Amino acid sequence: MTTKQVWTLYSKDLKRFIISKVKDTTIADDILQDTFIKIHTKLHTLKDIKKLKSWCFTVARNSILDYWRTNNKTFEIANFEAETSILKEEHTEKDCLIGILNHLPKKYRDPLFLSDIKGMKQQEVADQLKLSLPTTKSQIQRARKLIAEGFMDCCGFVLNDDGNLVGEIKEKEDCKVCK
């Protein structure tokens, strides 16, 4: 499948999805363009064409997160929990991530949320939670490790030689965490 074919199939749905998250059509156009640059450069890595649609929406979601991070803006994670009707039946890594995050102990979940989702500096997180910086750093690292372990437990992901998590999302009924 070519990028042009992907554009024809999904560009309108992706744009609606992006607009629903950023509420600005000009910014949405930029994010859509960025999304399709990523799709174009990584389309050859997609192993299962049946997962193309959910993969495209994952790329879009990550592009939105990149936009928020680079513009140093904060947002509520709840904005990403409301799925579009397009993805209603799809089982994605987001489903697993939500299940994994829900199982994280609060002492790890809170610093991780403030640091990795809200984009706060670790010192700011430590100050807000009234913890020492080393404790905060340790809790964030532990939370990241627990998330990786969660994906390995839930969907059978593995760490490759570079230490990156690799694998494919199983069907929902095969997942251990989010079924």
Coordinates of N, CA and C in Angstrom, one line a residue:
M1 N 0.9 -1.2 0.0 CA 0.0 0.0 0.0 C 0.9 1.2 0.0
T2 N 0.5 2.3 -0.7 CA 1.3 3.5 -0.8 C 0.7 4.5 0.2
T3 N 1.5 5.5 0.4 CA 1.1 6.6 1.3 C -0.1 7.3 0.7
K4 N -0.1 7.5 -0.6 CA -1.3 8.1 -1.3 C -2.6 7.3 -1.0
Q5 N -2.5 6.0 -1.1 CA -3.7 5.2 -0.8 C -4.1 5.4 0.7
V6 N -3.1 5.4 1.6 CA -3.4 5.6 3.0 C -4.1 7.0 3.2
W7 N -3.6 8.0 2.5 CA -4.1 9.3 2.5 C -5.6 9.3 2.1
T8 N -5.9 8.7 1.0 CA -7.2 8.6 0.4 C -8.2 7.9 1.4
L9 N -7.7 6.8 2.0 CA -8.5 6.1 2.9 C -8.8 6.8 4.3
Y10 N -7.8 7.4 4.9 CA -7.9 7.8 6.3 C -7.6 9.2 6.6
S11 N -7.2 10.1 5.6 CA -6.9 11.5 6.0 C -8.0 12.2 6.6
K12 N -9.2 12.1 6.1 CA -10.4 12.8 6.7 C -10.7 12.4 8.1
D13 N -10.6 11.1 8.4 CA -10.9 10.6 9.7 C -9.8 11.0 10.7
L14 N -8.5 10.9 10.2 CA -7.4 11.4 11.0 C -7.5 12.8 11.4
K15 N -7.9 13.7 10.4 CA -8.0 15.1 10.6 C -9.1 15.4 11.6
R16 N -10.2 14.7 11.5 CA -11.3 14.9 12.5 C -10.8 14.5 13.9
F17 N -10.1 13.4 14.0 CA -9.6 12.9 15.3 C -8.6 14.0 15.8
I18 N -7.7 14.5 15.0 CA -6.7 15.5 15.5 C -7.4 16.8 15.9
I19 N -8.4 17.2 15.2 CA -9.1 18.4 15.5 C -9.9 18.2 16.9
S20 N -10.4 17.0 17.1 CA -11.1 16.8 18.3 C -10.1 16.9 19.5
K21 N -8.8 16.8 19.3 CA -7.9 16.8 20.4 C -7.2 18.2 20.6
V22 N -7.0 18.9 19.5 CA -6.3 20.2 19.6 C -7.2 21.4 19.4
K23 N -8.4 21.2 18.9 CA -9.4 22.3 18.7 C -9.0 23.5 17.9
D24 N -8.1 23.3 17.0 CA -7.6 24.4 16.1 C -7.2 23.7 14.7
T25 N -8.0 24.2 13.7 CA -7.8 23.5 12.4 C -6.4 23.8 11.8
T26 N -5.8 24.9 12.0 CA -4.5 25.2 11.5 C -3.4 24.3 12.1
I27 N -3.5 24.2 13.4 CA -2.6 23.3 14.2 C -2.9 21.8 13.7
A28 N -4.2 21.5 13.6 CA -4.5 20.1 13.1 C -3.9 19.8 11.8
D29 N -3.9 20.8 10.8 CA -3.4 20.6 9.5 C -1.9 20.3 9.6
D30 N -1.2 21.0 10.5 CA 0.3 20.8 10.7 C 0.5 19.4 11.3
I31 N -0.3 19.0 12.3 CA -0.1 17.7 12.9 C -0.4 16.6 11.9
L32 N -1.5 16.8 11.1 CA -1.8 15.8 10.1 C -0.7 15.7 9.1
Q33 N -0.1 16.8 8.7 CA 1.1 16.7 7.8 C 2.2 15.9 8.4
D34 N 2.5 16.2 9.7 CA 3.6 15.6 10.4 C 3.2 14.1 10.5
T35 N 2.0 13.7 10.8 CA 1.5 12.4 10.9 C 1.8 11.6 9.6
F36 N 1.5 12.2 8.4 CA 1.7 11.6 7.2 C 3.2 11.5 6.7
I37 N 4.0 12.4 7.2 CA 5.4 12.3 7.0 C 5.9 11.0 7.7
K38 N 5.4 10.8 9.0 CA 5.8 9.6 9.7 C 5.3 8.4 9.1
I39 N 4.0 8.4 8.6 CA 3.4 7.3 8.0 C 4.2 6.9 6.7
H40 N 4.6 7.9 5.9 CA 5.3 7.7 4.7 C 6.7 7.1 5.0
T41 N 7.4 7.5 6.0 CA 8.7 7.0 6.3 C 8.7 5.7 7.0
K42 N 7.6 5.3 7.6 CA 7.6 4.1 8.4 C 6.6 3.0 7.9
L43 N 5.9 3.3 6.8 CA 4.9 2.4 6.3 C 5.4 1.0 6.0
H44 N 6.7 1.0 5.6 CA 7.3 -0.3 5.2 C 7.5 -1.2 6.4
T45 N 7.5 -0.6 7.7 CA 7.7 -1.4 8.9 C 6.5 -2.1 9.4
L46 N 5.3 -1.7 8.8 CA 4.1 -2.3 9.3 C 4.0 -3.7 8.8
K47 N 3.9 -4.7 9.7 CA 3.9 -6.1 9.4 C 2.6 -6.6 9.0
D48 N 1.5 -6.2 9.6 CA 0.2 -6.7 9.4 C -0.7 -5.6 8.8
I49 N -1.0 -5.6 7.5 CA -1.8 -4.6 6.8 C -3.2 -4.4 7.5
K50 N -3.7 -5.5 8.1 CA -5.0 -5.4 8.8 C -5.0 -4.4 9.9
K51 N -3.8 -4.1 10.4 CA -3.7 -3.2 11.6 C -3.3 -1.8 11.1
L52 N -3.4 -1.5 9.8 CA -3.1 -0.2 9.2 C -3.8 0.9 9.8
K53 N -5.1 0.8 10.0 CA -6.0 1.9 10.5 C -5.6 2.2 11.9
S54 N -5.5 1.2 12.8 CA -5.2 1.5 14.2 C -3.7 2.1 14.3
W55 N -2.8 1.6 13.4 CA -1.5 2.1 13.4 C -1.4 3.5 13.0
C56 N -2.2 3.9 12.0 CA -2.3 5.3 11.5 C -2.8 6.2 12.7
F57 N -3.8 5.8 13.4 CA -4.3 6.6 14.5 C -3.3 6.6 15.7
T58 N -2.5 5.6 15.8 CA -1.5 5.6 16.8 C -0.4 6.7 16.5
V59 N 0.0 6.7 15.2 CA 0.9 7.7 14.7 C 0.4 9.1 14.9
A60 N -0.9 9.3 14.6 CA -1.5 10.6 14.8 C -1.5 11.0 16.3
R61 N -1.9 10.0 17.2 CA -1.9 10.3 18.6 C -0.5 10.7 19.1
N62 N 0.5 10.0 18.6 CA 1.9 10.3 19.0 C 2.3 11.7 18.5
S63 N 1.8 12.0 17.3 CA 2.1 13.3 16.8 C 1.5 14.4 17.6
I64 N 0.3 14.2 18.1 CA -0.4 15.1 18.9 C 0.4 15.3 20.2
L65 N 0.8 14.2 20.8 CA 1.6 14.3 22.0 C 2.9 15.0 21.8
D66 N 3.5 14.8 20.7 CA 4.8 15.5 20.3 C 4.5 17.0 20.2
Y67 N 3.4 17.4 19.6 CA 3.0 18.8 19.5 C 2.9 19.4 20.9
W68 N 2.2 18.7 21.8 CA 2.0 19.3 23.2 C 3.3 19.4 23.9
R69 N 4.1 18.4 23.7 CA 5.4 18.4 24.4 C 6.3 19.5 23.9
T70 N 6.4 19.7 22.6 CA 7.3 20.7 22.0 C 6.8 22.1 22.2
N71 N 5.5 22.2 22.4 CA 5.0 23.6 22.7 C 4.8 23.8 24.2
N72 N 5.4 22.9 25.0 CA 5.4 23.0 26.4 C 4.0 23.3 27.0
K73 N 3.0 22.7 26.5 CA 1.7 22.9 26.9 C 1.2 21.6 27.8
T74 N 0.3 21.9 28.7 CA -0.2 20.7 29.4 C -1.6 20.4 29.0
F75 N -2.0 19.2 29.2 CA -3.4 18.8 28.9 C -3.8 17.7 29.9
E76 N -5.0 17.4 29.9 CA -5.5 16.3 30.8 C -5.5 15.0 30.0
I77 N -5.1 14.0 30.7 CA -5.1 12.7 30.0 C -6.5 12.2 29.6
A78 N -7.5 12.7 30.3 CA -8.9 12.4 30.0 C -9.2 12.7 28.6
N79 N -8.6 13.7 28.0 CA -8.8 14.1 26.6 C -8.5 12.9 25.7
F80 N -7.5 12.1 26.1 CA -7.2 11.0 25.2 C -7.9 9.7 25.6
E81 N -8.7 9.7 26.6 CA -9.4 8.5 27.0 C -10.7 8.4 26.2
A82 N -11.2 9.5 25.7 CA -12.4 9.5 24.9 C -12.1 9.1 23.5
E83 N -12.3 7.9 23.1 CA -12.0 7.4 21.8 C -13.0 7.8 20.8
T84 N -12.6 7.9 19.5 CA -13.5 8.3 18.5 C -14.3 7.0 18.1
S85 N -15.4 7.2 17.5 CA -16.3 6.1 17.1 C -15.6 5.2 16.1
I86 N -14.6 5.8 15.4 CA -13.9 5.1 14.3 C -13.1 3.9 14.9
L87 N -12.5 4.2 16.1 CA -11.7 3.2 16.8 C -12.4 2.3 17.8
K88 N -13.7 2.5 17.9 CA -14.5 1.9 18.9 C -14.2 0.4 19.1
E89 N -14.2 -0.3 18.0 CA -14.0 -1.8 18.0 C -12.5 -2.2 17.9
E90 N -11.6 -1.3 17.7 CA -10.2 -1.6 17.6 C -9.6 -1.8 19.0
H91 N -8.7 -2.8 19.1 CA -8.0 -3.0 20.3 C -6.6 -2.5 20.1
T92 N -6.1 -1.5 20.8 CA -4.8 -0.8 20.6 C -4.0 -0.9 21.8
E93 N -2.7 -0.5 21.6 CA -1.8 -0.4 22.7 C -2.3 0.6 23.8
K94 N -3.1 1.5 23.4 CA -3.7 2.4 24.4 C -4.6 1.7 25.4
D95 N -5.3 0.7 24.9 CA -6.2 -0.1 25.8 C -5.3 -0.8 26.9
C96 N -4.2 -1.3 26.4 CA -3.3 -2.0 27.3 C -2.6 -1.0 28.3
L97 N -2.2 0.1 27.7 CA -1.6 1.1 28.5 C -2.5 1.6 29.6
I98 N -3.7 1.9 29.3 CA -4.7 2.3 30.3 C -4.8 1.3 31.4
G99 N -4.9 0.0 31.0 CA -5.0 -1.1 32.0 C -3.8 -1.2 32.9
I100 N -2.6 -1.0 32.2 CA -1.3 -1.1 33.0 C -1.2 0.1 33.9
L101 N -1.6 1.3 33.5 CA -1.5 2.5 34.3 C -2.5 2.4 35.5
N102 N -3.6 1.8 35.3 CA -4.6 1.6 36.4 C -4.1 0.7 37.4
H103 N -3.2 -0.2 37.0 CA -2.6 -1.2 38.0 C -1.4 -0.7 38.7
L104 N -0.8 0.4 38.2 CA 0.4 1.0 38.9 C 0.0 1.5 40.2
P105 N 0.9 1.3 41.2 CA 0.6 1.9 42.5 C 0.7 3.5 42.4
K106 N -0.2 4.1 43.1 CA -0.3 5.6 43.1 C 1.0 6.3 43.2
K107 N 1.9 5.8 44.1 CA 3.2 6.4 44.3 C 4.1 6.5 43.0
Y108 N 3.8 5.6 42.1 CA 4.6 5.6 40.8 C 3.7 6.3 39.7
R109 N 2.4 6.1 39.8 CA 1.6 6.7 38.7 C 1.6 8.2 38.7
D110 N 1.5 8.8 39.9 CA 1.4 10.3 40.0 C 2.7 11.0 39.5
P111 N 3.9 10.6 39.9 CA 5.1 11.3 39.3 C 5.2 11.0 37.8
L112 N 4.9 9.8 37.4 CA 5.0 9.5 36.0 C 4.0 10.4 35.2
F113 N 2.8 10.5 35.6 CA 1.8 11.3 34.9 C 2.3 12.8 34.8
L114 N 2.8 13.3 35.9 CA 3.2 14.7 35.9 C 4.4 14.9 35.0
S115 N 5.3 14.0 35.0 CA 6.5 14.1 34.3 C 6.3 13.8 32.8
D116 N 5.8 12.6 32.5 CA 5.7 12.1 31.1 C 4.5 12.6 30.4
I117 N 3.4 12.8 31.0 CA 2.2 13.2 30.4 C 2.0 14.8 30.4
K118 N 2.2 15.3 31.6 CA 2.0 16.8 31.7 C 3.3 17.5 31.3
G119 N 4.4 16.8 31.2 CA 5.6 17.4 30.7 C 6.4 18.3 31.7
M120 N 6.1 18.1 32.9 CA 6.8 18.8 34.0 C 8.2 18.3 34.2
K121 N 9.1 19.2 34.6 CA 10.5 18.8 34.9 C 10.4 18.0 36.2
Q122 N 11.4 17.1 36.3 CA 11.4 16.2 37.5 C 11.5 17.0 38.8
Q123 N 12.2 18.1 38.8 CA 12.3 18.9 40.0 C 11.0 19.5 40.4
E124 N 10.2 20.0 39.3 CA 8.9 20.5 39.6 C 8.0 19.4 40.1
V125 N 8.1 18.2 39.6 CA 7.3 17.1 40.1 C 7.6 16.8 41.6
A126 N 8.9 16.8 41.9 CA 9.3 16.6 43.3 C 8.8 17.7 44.2
D127 N 8.8 18.9 43.7 CA 8.3 20.0 44.6 C 6.8 19.9 44.8
Q128 N 6.1 19.6 43.7 CA 4.6 19.5 43.8 C 4.2 18.3 44.7
L129 N 4.9 17.2 44.6 CA 4.6 16.0 45.4 C 5.3 16.0 46.8
K130 N 6.0 17.1 47.0 CA 6.8 17.2 48.3 C 7.7 16.0 48.6
L131 N 8.4 15.6 47.5 CA 9.4 14.5 47.6 C 10.8 15.1 47.2
S132 N 11.8 14.3 47.6 CA 13.1 14.7 47.2 C 13.3 14.4 45.7
L133 N 14.2 15.0 45.1 CA 14.5 14.8 43.6 C 14.9 13.4 43.4
P134 N 15.9 12.8 44.2 CA 16.2 11.4 43.9 C 15.1 10.4 44.1
T135 N 14.2 10.7 45.0 CA 13.0 9.8 45.2 C 12.1 9.9 44.0
T136 N 11.9 11.1 43.5 CA 11.0 11.3 42.4 C 11.6 10.7 41.1
K137 N 12.9 10.8 40.9 CA 13.5 10.2 39.7 C 13.4 8.7 39.8
S138 N 13.6 8.2 41.0 CA 13.5 6.7 41.2 C 12.1 6.2 40.9
Q139 N 11.1 6.9 41.4 CA 9.7 6.5 41.2 C 9.3 6.6 39.7
I140 N 9.8 7.6 39.0 CA 9.5 7.7 37.6 C 10.1 6.6 36.8
Q141 N 11.4 6.3 37.1 CA 12.1 5.2 36.4 C 11.4 3.9 36.8
R142 N 11.0 3.7 38.0 CA 10.3 2.4 38.4 C 9.0 2.3 37.7
A143 N 8.3 3.4 37.5 CA 7.0 3.4 36.8 C 7.2 3.0 35.4
R144 N 8.2 3.6 34.7 CA 8.5 3.3 33.3 C 8.8 1.8 33.2
K145 N 9.6 1.3 34.1 CA 9.9 -0.2 34.1 C 8.7 -1.0 34.3
L146 N 7.8 -0.6 35.2 CA 6.6 -1.4 35.4 C 5.7 -1.4 34.2
I147 N 5.7 -0.2 33.5 CA 4.9 -0.2 32.2 C 5.4 -1.1 31.2
A148 N 6.7 -1.2 31.0 CA 7.3 -2.1 30.1 C 7.0 -3.5 30.5
E149 N 7.2 -3.8 31.8 CA 6.8 -5.2 32.3 C 5.4 -5.5 32.0
G150 N 4.5 -4.5 32.2 CA 3.1 -4.7 31.9 C 2.8 -5.1 30.5
F151 N 3.5 -4.4 29.5 CA 3.3 -4.8 28.1 C 3.9 -6.2 27.9
M152 N 4.9 -6.6 28.6 CA 5.5 -7.9 28.4 C 4.5 -8.9 28.9
D153 N 3.9 -8.6 30.1 CA 2.9 -9.5 30.7 C 1.6 -9.6 29.9
C154 N 1.1 -8.4 29.5 CA -0.2 -8.3 28.9 C -0.2 -8.9 27.5
C155 N 0.8 -8.5 26.7 CA 0.7 -8.8 25.3 C 1.9 -9.6 24.8
G156 N 2.8 -10.0 25.7 CA 4.0 -10.8 25.2 C 5.0 -10.0 24.5
F157 N 5.1 -8.7 24.7 CA 6.2 -7.9 24.2 C 7.5 -8.4 24.7
V158 N 8.6 -8.1 24.1 CA 9.9 -8.4 24.5 C 10.9 -7.2 24.3
L159 N 12.0 -7.3 25.0 CA 13.0 -6.2 24.9 C 14.0 -6.7 23.8
N160 N 14.2 -5.9 22.8 CA 15.2 -6.3 21.8 C 16.6 -6.0 22.3
D161 N 17.6 -6.2 21.4 CA 19.0 -6.1 21.8 C 19.3 -4.6 22.2
D162 N 18.6 -3.7 21.7 CA 18.8 -2.3 22.0 C 18.1 -1.8 23.3
G163 N 17.3 -2.7 23.9 CA 16.6 -2.4 25.1 C 15.2 -1.8 24.8
N164 N 14.8 -1.8 23.6 CA 13.5 -1.3 23.2 C 12.4 -2.4 23.2
L165 N 11.2 -2.0 23.6 CA 10.1 -2.9 23.7 C 9.6 -3.1 22.3
V166 N 9.4 -4.4 21.9 CA 8.9 -4.7 20.6 C 7.9 -5.8 20.7
G167 N 7.0 -5.8 19.7 CA 5.9 -6.8 19.7 C 4.7 -6.2 19.1
E168 N 3.7 -7.0 19.0 CA 2.4 -6.5 18.4 C 1.3 -6.7 19.5
I169 N 0.3 -5.9 19.4 CA -0.8 -5.9 20.3 C -1.6 -7.2 20.0
K170 N -2.0 -8.0 21.0 CA -2.8 -9.1 20.7 C -4.3 -8.7 20.6
E171 N -5.1 -9.6 20.3 CA -6.5 -9.4 20.3 C -6.9 -9.2 21.8
K172 N -7.9 -8.4 22.0 CA -8.3 -8.1 23.4 C -8.5 -9.3 24.3
E173 N -9.2 -10.3 23.7 CA -9.5 -11.5 24.5 C -8.2 -12.3 24.9
D174 N -7.1 -12.0 24.2 CA -5.8 -12.7 24.5 C -5.0 -11.9 25.5
C175 N -5.3 -10.7 25.7 CA -4.5 -9.8 26.6 C -4.8 -10.2 28.1
K176 N -3.8 -10.2 28.9 CA -4.0 -10.5 30.3 C -4.5 -9.4 31.2
V177 N -4.1 -8.1 30.8 CA -4.4 -7.0 31.6 C -5.7 -6.3 31.2
C178 N -6.0 -6.2 29.9 CA -7.1 -5.3 29.5 C -8.3 -6.1 29.0
K179 N -8.4 -7.4 29.1 CA -9.6 -8.1 28.6 C -10.8 -7.9 29.5

